[in-house]
Short mmCIF file of C-alpha atoms in Angstrom, two decimals:
data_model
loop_
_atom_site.label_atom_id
_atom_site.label_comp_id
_atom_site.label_asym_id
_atom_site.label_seq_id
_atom_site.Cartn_x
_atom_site.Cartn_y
_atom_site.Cartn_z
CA UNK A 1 1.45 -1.71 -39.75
CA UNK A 2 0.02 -4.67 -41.53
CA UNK A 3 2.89 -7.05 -39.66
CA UNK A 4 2.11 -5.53 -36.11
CA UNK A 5 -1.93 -6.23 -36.72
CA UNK A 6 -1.04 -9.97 -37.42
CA UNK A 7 0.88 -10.12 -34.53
CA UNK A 8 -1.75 -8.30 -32.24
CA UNK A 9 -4.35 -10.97 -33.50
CA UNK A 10 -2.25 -13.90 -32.77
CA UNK A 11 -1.34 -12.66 -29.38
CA UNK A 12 -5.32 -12.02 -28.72
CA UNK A 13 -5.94 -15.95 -29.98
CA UNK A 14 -2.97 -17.32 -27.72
CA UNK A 15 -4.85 -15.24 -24.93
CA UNK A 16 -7.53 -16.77 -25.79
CA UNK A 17 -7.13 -20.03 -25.83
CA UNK A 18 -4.95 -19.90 -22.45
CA UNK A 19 -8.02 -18.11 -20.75
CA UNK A 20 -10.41 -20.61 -22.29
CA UNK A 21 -7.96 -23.69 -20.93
CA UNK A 22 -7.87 -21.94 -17.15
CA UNK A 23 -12.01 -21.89 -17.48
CA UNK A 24 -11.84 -25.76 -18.09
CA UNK A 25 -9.12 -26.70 -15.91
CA UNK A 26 -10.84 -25.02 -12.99
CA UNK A 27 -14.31 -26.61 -14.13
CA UNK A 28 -12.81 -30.04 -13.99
CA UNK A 29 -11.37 -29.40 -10.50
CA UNK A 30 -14.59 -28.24 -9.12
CA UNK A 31 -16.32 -31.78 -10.28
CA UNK A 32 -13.26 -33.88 -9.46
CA UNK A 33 -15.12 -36.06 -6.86
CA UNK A 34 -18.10 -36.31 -8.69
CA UNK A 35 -16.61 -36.40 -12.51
CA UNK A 36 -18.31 -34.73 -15.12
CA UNK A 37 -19.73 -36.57 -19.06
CA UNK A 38 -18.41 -35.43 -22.28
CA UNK A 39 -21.88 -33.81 -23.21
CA UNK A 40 -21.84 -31.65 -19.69
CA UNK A 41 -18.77 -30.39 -20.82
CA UNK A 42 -19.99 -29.86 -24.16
CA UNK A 43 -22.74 -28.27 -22.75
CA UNK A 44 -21.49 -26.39 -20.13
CA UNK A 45 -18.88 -24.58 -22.68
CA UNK A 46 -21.36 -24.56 -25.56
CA UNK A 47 -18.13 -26.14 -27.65
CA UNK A 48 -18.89 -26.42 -31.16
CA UNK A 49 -16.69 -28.63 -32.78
CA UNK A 50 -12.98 -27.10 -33.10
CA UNK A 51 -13.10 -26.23 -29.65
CA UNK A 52 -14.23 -29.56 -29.01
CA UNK A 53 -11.40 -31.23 -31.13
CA UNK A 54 -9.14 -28.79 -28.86
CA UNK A 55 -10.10 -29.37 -25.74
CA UNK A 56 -9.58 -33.38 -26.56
CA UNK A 57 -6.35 -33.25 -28.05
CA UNK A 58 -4.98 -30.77 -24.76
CA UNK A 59 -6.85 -32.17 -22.07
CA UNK A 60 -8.19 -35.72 -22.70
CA UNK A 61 -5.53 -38.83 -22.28
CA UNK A 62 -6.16 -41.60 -24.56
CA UNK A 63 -3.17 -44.00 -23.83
CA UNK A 64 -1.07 -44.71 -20.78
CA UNK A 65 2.08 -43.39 -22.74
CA UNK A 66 0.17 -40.34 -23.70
CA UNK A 67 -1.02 -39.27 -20.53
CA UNK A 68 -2.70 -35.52 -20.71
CA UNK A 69 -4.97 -33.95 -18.01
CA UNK A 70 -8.62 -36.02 -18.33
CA UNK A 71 -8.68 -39.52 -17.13
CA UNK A 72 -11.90 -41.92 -17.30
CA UNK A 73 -13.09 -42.06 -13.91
CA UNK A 74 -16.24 -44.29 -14.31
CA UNK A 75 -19.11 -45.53 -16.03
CA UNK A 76 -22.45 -45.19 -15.21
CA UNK A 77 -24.38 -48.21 -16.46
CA UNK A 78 -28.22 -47.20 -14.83
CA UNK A 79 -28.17 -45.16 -18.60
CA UNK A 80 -28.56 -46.34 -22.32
CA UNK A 81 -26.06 -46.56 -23.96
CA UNK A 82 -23.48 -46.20 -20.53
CA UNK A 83 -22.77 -42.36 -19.13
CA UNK A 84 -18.63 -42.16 -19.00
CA UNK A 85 -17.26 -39.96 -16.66
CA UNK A 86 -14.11 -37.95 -16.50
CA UNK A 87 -11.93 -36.33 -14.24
CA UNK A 88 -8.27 -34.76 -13.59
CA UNK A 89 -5.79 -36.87 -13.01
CA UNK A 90 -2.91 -35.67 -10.59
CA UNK A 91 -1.28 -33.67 -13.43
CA UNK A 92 -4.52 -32.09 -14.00
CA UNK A 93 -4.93 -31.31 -9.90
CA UNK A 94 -1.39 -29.95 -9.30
CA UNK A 95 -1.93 -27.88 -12.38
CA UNK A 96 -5.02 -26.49 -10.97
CA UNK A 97 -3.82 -25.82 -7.37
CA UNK A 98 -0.45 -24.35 -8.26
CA UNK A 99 -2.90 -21.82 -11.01
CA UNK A 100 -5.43 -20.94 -7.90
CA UNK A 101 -1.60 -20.47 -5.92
CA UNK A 102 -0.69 -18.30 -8.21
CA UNK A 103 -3.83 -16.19 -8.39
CA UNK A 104 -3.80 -15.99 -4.34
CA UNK A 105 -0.04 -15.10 -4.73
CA UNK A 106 -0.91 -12.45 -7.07
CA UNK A 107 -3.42 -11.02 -4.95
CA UNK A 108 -1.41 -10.92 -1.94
CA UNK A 109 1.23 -9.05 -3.75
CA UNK A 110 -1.52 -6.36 -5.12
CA UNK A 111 -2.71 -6.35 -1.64
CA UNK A 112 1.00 -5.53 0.14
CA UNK A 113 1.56 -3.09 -2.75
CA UNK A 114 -1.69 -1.52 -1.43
CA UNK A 115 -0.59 -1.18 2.04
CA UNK A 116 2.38 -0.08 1.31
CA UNK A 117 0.98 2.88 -1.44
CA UNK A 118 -1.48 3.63 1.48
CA UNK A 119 1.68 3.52 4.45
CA UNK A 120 3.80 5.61 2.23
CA UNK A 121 0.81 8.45 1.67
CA UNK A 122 0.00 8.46 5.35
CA UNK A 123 3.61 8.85 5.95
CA UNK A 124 3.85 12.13 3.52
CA UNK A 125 0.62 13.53 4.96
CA UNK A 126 2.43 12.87 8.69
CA UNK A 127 5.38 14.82 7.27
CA UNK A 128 3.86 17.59 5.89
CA UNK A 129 2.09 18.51 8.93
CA UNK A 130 5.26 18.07 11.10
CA UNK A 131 6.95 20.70 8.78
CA UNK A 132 4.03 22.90 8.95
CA UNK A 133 3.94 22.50 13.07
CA UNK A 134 7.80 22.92 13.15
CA UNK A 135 7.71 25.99 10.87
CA UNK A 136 4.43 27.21 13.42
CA UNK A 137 6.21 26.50 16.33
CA UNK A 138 9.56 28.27 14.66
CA UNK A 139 6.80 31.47 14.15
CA UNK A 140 5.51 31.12 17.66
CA UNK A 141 9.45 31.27 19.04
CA UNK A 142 10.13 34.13 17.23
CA UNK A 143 7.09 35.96 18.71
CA UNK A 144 8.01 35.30 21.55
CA UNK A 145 11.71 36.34 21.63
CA UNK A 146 10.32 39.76 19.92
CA UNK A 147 7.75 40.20 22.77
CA UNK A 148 10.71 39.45 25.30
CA UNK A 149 12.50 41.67 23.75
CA UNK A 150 10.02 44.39 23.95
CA UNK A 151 9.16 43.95 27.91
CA UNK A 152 13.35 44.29 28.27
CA UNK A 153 13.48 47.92 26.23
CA UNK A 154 10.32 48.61 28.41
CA UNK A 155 11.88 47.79 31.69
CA UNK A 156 14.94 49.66 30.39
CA UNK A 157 13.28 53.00 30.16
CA UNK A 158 11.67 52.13 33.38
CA UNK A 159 14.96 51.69 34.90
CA UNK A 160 16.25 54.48 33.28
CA UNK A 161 13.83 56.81 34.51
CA UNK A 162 13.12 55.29 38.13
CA UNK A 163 17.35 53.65 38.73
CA UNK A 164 16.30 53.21 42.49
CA UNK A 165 13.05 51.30 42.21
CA UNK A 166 13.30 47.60 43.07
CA UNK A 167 10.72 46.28 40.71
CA UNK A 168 11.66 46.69 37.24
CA UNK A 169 8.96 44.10 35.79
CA UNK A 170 11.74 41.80 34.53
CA UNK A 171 12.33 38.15 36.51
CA UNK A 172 15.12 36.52 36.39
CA UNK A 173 15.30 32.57 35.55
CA UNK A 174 17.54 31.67 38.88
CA UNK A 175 15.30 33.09 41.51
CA UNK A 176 11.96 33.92 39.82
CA UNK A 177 11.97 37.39 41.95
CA UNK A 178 11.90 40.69 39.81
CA UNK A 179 15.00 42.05 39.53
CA UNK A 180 16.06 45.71 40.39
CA UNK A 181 16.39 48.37 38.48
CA UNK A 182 20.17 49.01 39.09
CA UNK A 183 20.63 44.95 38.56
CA UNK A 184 18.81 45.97 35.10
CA UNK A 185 20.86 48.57 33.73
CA UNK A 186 24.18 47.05 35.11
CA UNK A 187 23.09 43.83 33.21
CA UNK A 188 22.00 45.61 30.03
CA UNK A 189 25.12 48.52 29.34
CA UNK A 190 25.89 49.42 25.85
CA UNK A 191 28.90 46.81 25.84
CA UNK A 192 26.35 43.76 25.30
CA UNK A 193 23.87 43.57 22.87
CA UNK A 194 20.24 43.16 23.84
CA UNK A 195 19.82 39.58 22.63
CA UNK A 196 23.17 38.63 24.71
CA UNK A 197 22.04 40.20 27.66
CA UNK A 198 18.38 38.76 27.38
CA UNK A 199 19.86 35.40 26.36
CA UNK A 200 22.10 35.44 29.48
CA UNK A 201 19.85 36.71 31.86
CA UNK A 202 16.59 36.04 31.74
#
């Protein structure tokens, strides 16, 4: 337990300090034109003086075989004793640019992964009501084929009862005309089943 605190605290500091170096580094790029003094920074970050001694040894280059992130940029002599500036130096830019690339990369990516969380819930809802319309259509069919069913018997007993009259209330597919009632009970004998003979017919 003791071990894993440690390590939690040391991974908090290295956050830390890698947050506090993107602050800077994105600082410096906003003033690269312009440069910035020692005390704004200072200022700016309210360093006190081991974040000061940090930010010097990581960011400030002091030789030309040594060459870190801060150059001097110029002085500015209308002050006693002489204002020096600093800004980044091409390291210092490209590292900036390709950290602002990676945060509009990374925001792209959480914005695709939203579109695609979004696509993939409109496509479930689209699904779901497609089952419930098939399964309502598959209802509907089957009320129909009952009530088809039902005008058949009907006309069957009406056939049965009146064999010569020529309207039996049934109309076939082919001609649209109502068919007879002899046509009707020839069509419907005991040999076929009802659903064959309605399926065939009409």
């Amino acid at each position: 337990m003791i071990f894993r605190g440690l390590l939690k605290k040391l991974k908090g500091k290295e956050q830390s300090k890698e947050d506090f170096y993107i602050k800077v580094l994105l600082w410096a790029h906003d003033k690269q034109e312009s440069g910035f003094t020692w005390d704004e920074i200072k200022k700016h970050f309210a360093l006190d003086n081991l974040q000061e001694s940090w930010i010097r040894k990581i960011f400030l280059t002091t030789s030309d075989t040594d060459r870190k992130l801060f150059e001097h940029l110029r002085n500015d002599e209308t002050v006693t004793p002489n204002a020096h500036y600093y800004s980044l130096n091409e390291k210092g830019i490209t590292a900036a640019i390709n950290y602002k690339g990676l945060q509009h990369a990374e925001k792209s990516s959480e914005r695709a992964l939203w579109f695609a969380s979004l696509s993939i819930f409109l496509t479930a809802i689209g699904l779901f009501f497609a089952i419930k319309q098939t399964n309502l259509t598959e209802i509907q069919s089957t009320s129909e084929r009952i009530n088809q069913a039902r005008g058949v018997q009907s006309a069957i007993e009406f056939c049965k009862q009146n064999p010569g009259a020529q309207d039996s209330g049934l109309y076939e597919i082919s001609s649209g005309k109502s068919a007879p009632c002899d046509q009707v009970i020839r069509n419907y004998s005991e040999e076929r089943s009802l659903w064959d003979n309605i399926r065939s017919r009409f």
